[in-house]
PDB file of C-alpha atoms in Angstrom:
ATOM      1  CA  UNK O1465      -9.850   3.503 -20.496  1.00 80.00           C
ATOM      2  CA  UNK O1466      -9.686  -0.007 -19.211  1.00 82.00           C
ATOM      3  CA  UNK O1467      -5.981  -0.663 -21.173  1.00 90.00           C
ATOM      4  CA  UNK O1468      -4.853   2.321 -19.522  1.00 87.00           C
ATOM      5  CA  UNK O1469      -5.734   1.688 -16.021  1.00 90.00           C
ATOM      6  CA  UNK O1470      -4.364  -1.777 -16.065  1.00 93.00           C
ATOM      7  CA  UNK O1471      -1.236  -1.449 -17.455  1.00 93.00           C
ATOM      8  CA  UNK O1472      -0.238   1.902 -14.931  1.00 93.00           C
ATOM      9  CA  UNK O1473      -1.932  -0.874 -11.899  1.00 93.00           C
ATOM     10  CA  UNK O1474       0.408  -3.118 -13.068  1.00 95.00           C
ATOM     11  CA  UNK O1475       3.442  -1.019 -13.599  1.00 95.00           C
ATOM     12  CA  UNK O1476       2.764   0.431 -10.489  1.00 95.00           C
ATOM     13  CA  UNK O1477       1.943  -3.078  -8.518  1.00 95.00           C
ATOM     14  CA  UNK O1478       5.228  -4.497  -9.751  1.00 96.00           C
ATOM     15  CA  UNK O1479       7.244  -0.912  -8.586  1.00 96.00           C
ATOM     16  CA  UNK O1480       5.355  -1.947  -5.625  1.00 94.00           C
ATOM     17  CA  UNK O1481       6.890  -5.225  -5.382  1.00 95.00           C
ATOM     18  CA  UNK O1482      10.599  -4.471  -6.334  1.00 96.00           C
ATOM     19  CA  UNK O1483      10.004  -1.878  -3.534  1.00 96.00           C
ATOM     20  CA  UNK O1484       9.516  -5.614  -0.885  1.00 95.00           C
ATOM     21  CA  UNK O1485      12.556  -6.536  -2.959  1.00 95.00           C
ATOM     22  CA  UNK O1486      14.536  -4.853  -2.718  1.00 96.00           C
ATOM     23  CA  UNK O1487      14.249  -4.019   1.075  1.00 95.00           C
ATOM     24  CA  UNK O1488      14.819  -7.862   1.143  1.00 94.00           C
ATOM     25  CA  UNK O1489      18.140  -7.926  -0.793  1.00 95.00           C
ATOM     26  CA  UNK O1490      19.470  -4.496   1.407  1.00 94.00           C
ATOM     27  CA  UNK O1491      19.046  -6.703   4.669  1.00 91.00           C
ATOM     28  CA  UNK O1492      16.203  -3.993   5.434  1.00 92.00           C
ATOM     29  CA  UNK O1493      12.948  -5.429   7.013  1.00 90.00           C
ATOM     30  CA  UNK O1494      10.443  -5.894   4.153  1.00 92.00           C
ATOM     31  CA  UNK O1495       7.627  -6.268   6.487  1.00 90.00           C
ATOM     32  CA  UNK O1496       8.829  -2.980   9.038  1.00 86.00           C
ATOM     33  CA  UNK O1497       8.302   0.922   8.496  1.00 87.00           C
ATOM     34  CA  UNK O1498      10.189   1.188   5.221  1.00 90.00           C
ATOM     35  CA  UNK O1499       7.465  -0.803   3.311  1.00 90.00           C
ATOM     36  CA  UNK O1500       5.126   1.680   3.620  1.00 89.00           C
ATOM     37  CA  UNK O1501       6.973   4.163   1.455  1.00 91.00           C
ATOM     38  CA  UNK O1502       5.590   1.972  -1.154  1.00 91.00           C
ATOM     39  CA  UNK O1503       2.315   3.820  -0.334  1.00 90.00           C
ATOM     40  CA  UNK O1504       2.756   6.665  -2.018  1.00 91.00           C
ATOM     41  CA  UNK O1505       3.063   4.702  -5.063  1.00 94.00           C
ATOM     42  CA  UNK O1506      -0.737   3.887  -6.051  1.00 93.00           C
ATOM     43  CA  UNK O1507      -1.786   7.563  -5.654  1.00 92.00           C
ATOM     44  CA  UNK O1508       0.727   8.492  -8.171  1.00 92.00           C
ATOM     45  CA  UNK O1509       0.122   5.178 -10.279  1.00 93.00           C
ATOM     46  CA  UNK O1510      -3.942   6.511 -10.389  1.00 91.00           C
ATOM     47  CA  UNK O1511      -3.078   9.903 -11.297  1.00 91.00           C
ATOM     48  CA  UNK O1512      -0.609   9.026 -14.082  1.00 91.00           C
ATOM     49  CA  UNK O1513      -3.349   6.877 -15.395  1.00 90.00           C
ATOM     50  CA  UNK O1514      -5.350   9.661 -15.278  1.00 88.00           C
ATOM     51  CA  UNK O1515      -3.282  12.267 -16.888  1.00 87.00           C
ATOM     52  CA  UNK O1516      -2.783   9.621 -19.691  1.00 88.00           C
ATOM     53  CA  UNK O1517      -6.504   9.097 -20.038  1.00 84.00           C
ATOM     54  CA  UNK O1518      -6.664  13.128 -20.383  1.00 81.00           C
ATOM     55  CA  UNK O1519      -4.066  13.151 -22.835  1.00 81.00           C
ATOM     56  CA  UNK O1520      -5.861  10.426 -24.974  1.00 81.00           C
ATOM     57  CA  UNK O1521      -9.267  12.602 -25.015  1.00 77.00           C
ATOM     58  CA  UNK O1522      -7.560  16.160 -25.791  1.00 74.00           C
ATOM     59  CA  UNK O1523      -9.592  19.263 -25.374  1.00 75.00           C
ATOM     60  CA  UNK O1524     -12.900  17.603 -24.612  1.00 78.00           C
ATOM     61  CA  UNK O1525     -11.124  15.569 -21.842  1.00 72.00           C
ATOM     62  CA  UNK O1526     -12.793  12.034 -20.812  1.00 77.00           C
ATOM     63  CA  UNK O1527     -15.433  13.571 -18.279  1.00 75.00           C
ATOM     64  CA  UNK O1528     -15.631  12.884 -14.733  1.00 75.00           C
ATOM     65  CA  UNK O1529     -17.241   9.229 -14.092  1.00 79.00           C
ATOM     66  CA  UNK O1530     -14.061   8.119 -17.042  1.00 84.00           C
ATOM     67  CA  UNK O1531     -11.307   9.872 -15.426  1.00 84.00           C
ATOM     68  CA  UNK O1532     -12.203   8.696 -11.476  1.00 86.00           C
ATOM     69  CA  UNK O1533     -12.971   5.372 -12.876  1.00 88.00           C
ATOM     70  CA  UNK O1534      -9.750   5.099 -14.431  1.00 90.00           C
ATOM     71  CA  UNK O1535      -7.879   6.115 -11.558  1.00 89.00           C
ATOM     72  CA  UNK O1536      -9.763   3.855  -9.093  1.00 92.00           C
ATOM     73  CA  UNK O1537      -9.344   0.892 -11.471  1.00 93.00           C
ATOM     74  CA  UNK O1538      -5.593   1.241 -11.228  1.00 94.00           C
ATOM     75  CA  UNK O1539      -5.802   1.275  -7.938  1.00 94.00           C
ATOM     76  CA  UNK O1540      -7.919  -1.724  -7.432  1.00 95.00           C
ATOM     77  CA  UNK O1541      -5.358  -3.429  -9.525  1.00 95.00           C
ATOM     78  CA  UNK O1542      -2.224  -2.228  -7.878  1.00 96.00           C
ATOM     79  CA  UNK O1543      -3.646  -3.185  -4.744  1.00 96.00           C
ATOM     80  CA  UNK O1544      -4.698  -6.773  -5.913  1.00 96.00           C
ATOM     81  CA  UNK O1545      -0.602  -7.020  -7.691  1.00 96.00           C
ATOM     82  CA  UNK O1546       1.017  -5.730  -4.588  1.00 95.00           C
ATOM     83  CA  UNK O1547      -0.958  -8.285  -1.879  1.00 96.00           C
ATOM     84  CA  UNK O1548      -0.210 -11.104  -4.478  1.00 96.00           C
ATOM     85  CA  UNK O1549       3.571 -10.302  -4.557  1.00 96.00           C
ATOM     86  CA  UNK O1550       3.168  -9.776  -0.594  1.00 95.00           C
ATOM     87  CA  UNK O1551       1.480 -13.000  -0.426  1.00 95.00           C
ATOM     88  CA  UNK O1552       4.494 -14.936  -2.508  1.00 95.00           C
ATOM     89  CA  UNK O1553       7.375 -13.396  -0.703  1.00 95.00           C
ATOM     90  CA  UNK O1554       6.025 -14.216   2.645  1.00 94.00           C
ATOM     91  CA  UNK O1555       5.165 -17.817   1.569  1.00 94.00           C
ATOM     92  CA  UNK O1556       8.543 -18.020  -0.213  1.00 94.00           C
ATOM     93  CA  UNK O1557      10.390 -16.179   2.469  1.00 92.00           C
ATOM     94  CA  UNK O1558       9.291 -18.519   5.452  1.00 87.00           C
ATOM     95  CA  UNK O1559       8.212 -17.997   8.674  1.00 89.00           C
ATOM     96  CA  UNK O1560      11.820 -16.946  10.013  1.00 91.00           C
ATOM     97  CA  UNK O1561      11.828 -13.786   8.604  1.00 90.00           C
ATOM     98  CA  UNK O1562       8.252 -13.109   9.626  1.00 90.00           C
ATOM     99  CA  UNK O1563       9.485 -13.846  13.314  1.00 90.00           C
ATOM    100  CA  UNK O1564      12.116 -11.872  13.264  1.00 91.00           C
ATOM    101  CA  UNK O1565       9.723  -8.684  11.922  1.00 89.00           C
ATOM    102  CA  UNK O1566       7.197  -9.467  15.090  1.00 89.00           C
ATOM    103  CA  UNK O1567      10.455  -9.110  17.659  1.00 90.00           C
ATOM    104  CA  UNK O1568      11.455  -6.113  15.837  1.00 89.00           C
ATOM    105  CA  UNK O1569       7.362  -4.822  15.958  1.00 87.00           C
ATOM    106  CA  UNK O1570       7.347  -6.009  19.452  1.00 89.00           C
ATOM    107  CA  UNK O1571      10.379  -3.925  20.548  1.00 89.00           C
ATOM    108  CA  UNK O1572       8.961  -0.770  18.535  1.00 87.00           C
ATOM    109  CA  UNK O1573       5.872  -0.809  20.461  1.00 85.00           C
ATOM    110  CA  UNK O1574       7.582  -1.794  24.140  1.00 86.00           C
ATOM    111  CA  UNK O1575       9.301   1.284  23.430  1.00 87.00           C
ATOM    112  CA  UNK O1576       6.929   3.751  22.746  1.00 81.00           C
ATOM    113  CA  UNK O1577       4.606   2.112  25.613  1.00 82.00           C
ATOM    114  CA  UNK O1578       5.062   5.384  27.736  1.00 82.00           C
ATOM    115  CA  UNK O1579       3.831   7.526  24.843  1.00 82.00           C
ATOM    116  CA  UNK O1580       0.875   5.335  24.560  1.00 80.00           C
ATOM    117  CA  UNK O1581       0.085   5.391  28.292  1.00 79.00           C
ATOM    118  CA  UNK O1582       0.067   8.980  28.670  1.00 82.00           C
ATOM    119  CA  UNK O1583      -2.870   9.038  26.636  1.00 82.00           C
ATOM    120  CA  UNK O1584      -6.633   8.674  27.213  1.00 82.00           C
ATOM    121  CA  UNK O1585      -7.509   4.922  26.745  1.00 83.00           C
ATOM    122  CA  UNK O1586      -4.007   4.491  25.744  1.00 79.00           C
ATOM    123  CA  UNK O1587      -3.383   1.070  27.326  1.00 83.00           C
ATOM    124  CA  UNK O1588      -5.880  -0.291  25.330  1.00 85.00           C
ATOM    125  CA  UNK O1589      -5.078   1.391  22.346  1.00 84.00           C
ATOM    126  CA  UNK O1590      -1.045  -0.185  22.982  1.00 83.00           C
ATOM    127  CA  UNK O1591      -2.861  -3.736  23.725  1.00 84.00           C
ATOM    128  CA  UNK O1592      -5.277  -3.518  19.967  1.00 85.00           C
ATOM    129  CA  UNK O1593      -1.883  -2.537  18.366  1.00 82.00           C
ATOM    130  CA  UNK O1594      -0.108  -5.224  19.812  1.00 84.00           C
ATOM    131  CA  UNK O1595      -2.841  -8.005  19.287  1.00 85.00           C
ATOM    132  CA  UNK O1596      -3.172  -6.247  15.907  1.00 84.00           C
ATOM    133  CA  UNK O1597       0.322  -7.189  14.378  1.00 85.00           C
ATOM    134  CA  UNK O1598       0.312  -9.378  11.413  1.00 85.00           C
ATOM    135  CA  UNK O1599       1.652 -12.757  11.944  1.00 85.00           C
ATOM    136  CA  UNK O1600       1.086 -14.430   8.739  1.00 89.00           C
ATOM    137  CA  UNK O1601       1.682 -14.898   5.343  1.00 91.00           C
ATOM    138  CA  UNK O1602      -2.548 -13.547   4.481  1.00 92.00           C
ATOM    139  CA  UNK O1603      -2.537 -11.281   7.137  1.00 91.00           C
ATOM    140  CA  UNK O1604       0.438  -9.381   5.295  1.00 91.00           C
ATOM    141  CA  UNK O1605      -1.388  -9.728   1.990  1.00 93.00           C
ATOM    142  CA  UNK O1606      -4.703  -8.575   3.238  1.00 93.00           C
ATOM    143  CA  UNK O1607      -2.665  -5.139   5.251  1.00 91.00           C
ATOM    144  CA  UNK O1608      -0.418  -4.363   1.314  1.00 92.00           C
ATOM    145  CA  UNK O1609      -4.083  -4.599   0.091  1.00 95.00           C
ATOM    146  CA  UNK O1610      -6.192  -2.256   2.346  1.00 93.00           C
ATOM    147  CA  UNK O1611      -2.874   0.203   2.566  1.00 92.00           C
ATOM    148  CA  UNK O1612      -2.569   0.224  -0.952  1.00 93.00           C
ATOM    149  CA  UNK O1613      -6.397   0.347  -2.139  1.00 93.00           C
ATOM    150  CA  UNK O1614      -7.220   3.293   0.503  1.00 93.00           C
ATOM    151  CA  UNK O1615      -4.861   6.154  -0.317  1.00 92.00           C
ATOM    152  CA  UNK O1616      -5.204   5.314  -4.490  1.00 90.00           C
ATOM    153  CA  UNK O1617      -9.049   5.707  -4.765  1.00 90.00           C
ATOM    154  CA  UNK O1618      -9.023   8.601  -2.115  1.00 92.00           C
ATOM    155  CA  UNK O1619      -6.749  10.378  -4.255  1.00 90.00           C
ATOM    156  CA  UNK O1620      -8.610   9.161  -7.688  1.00 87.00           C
ATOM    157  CA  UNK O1621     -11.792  11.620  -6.473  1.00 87.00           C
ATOM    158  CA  UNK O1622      -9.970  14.758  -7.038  1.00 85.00           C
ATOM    159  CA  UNK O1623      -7.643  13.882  -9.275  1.00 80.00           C
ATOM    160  CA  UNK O1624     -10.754  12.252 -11.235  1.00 76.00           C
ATOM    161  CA  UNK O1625     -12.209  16.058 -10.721  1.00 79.00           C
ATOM    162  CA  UNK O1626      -9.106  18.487 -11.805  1.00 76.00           C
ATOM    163  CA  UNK O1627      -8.328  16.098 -15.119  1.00 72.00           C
ATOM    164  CA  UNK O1628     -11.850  15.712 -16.326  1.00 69.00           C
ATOM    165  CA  UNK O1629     -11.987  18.313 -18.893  1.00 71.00           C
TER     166      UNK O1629
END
């Protein structure tokens, strides 16, 4: 159980990181909109550990508390592979192209500050979003961790239940 889960977190933290990558290298902004495609990832990272975990137990399967531990486990280790790498490219990366993310952020939100107004507390909600941003090299880390940890153990409960047996 615990091979399993580690090696699909850590296949799945470094697709994770080639994702950053390879924004990076395309002259797309690795810290903008596009990253988050790379969410999807851990859900399907936990549930491919947990069809493998099924696999390895055969008809009896590996019960319920086995298969959603597996899958949250994966998870946990995604999320810890994917705010490391996070953490390294921003350090290695420099300040410059964190900069130039915040203007890009900064004009995103200025432009959708009409949207935000027509809403019901929705200058406040524009001025949490805006104080919100992350600026460094941590911050960045600790947002890939939390947006990769969420959506993987979320979807480890019912995966956990539909491959236990």
């Amino acid at each position: 159980m615990l091979r399993t889960a580690v090696v699909s977190g850590t296949l799945t933290g470094i697709l994770c990181i080639a994702w950053v990558l390879f924004l990076y290298l395309t002259d797309n902004n690795p810290y903008g909109p596009k990253r988050t495609l790379a969410d999807f990832f851990t859900p399907i990272g936990a549930v491919a550990a947990q069809v493998l975990l099924r696999r390895y137990y055969g008809e009896q399967g590996p019960g319920l508390w086995k298969s959603v531990g597996v899958g949250v486990l994966a998870s946990l280790v995604t999320a810890v592979l994917a705010a490391v790498g996070m953490y390294t490219f921003s350090r290695l990366t420099g300040a410059e192209l964190i900069a130039k993310h915040l203007v890009e952020a900064r004009q995103l939100l200025e432009a959708t500050k009409a949207l935000y107004v027509k809403e019901a507390n929705g200058m406040q909600q524009y001025q949490a979003t805006l104080r919100n941003l992350a600026t460094t090299a941590a911050e960045f880390a600790q947002d890939e961790f939390a947006k990769k940890l969420l959506p993987g153990v979320v979807l480890s409960i019912p995966g956990g239940v539909f491959l236990r047996k």
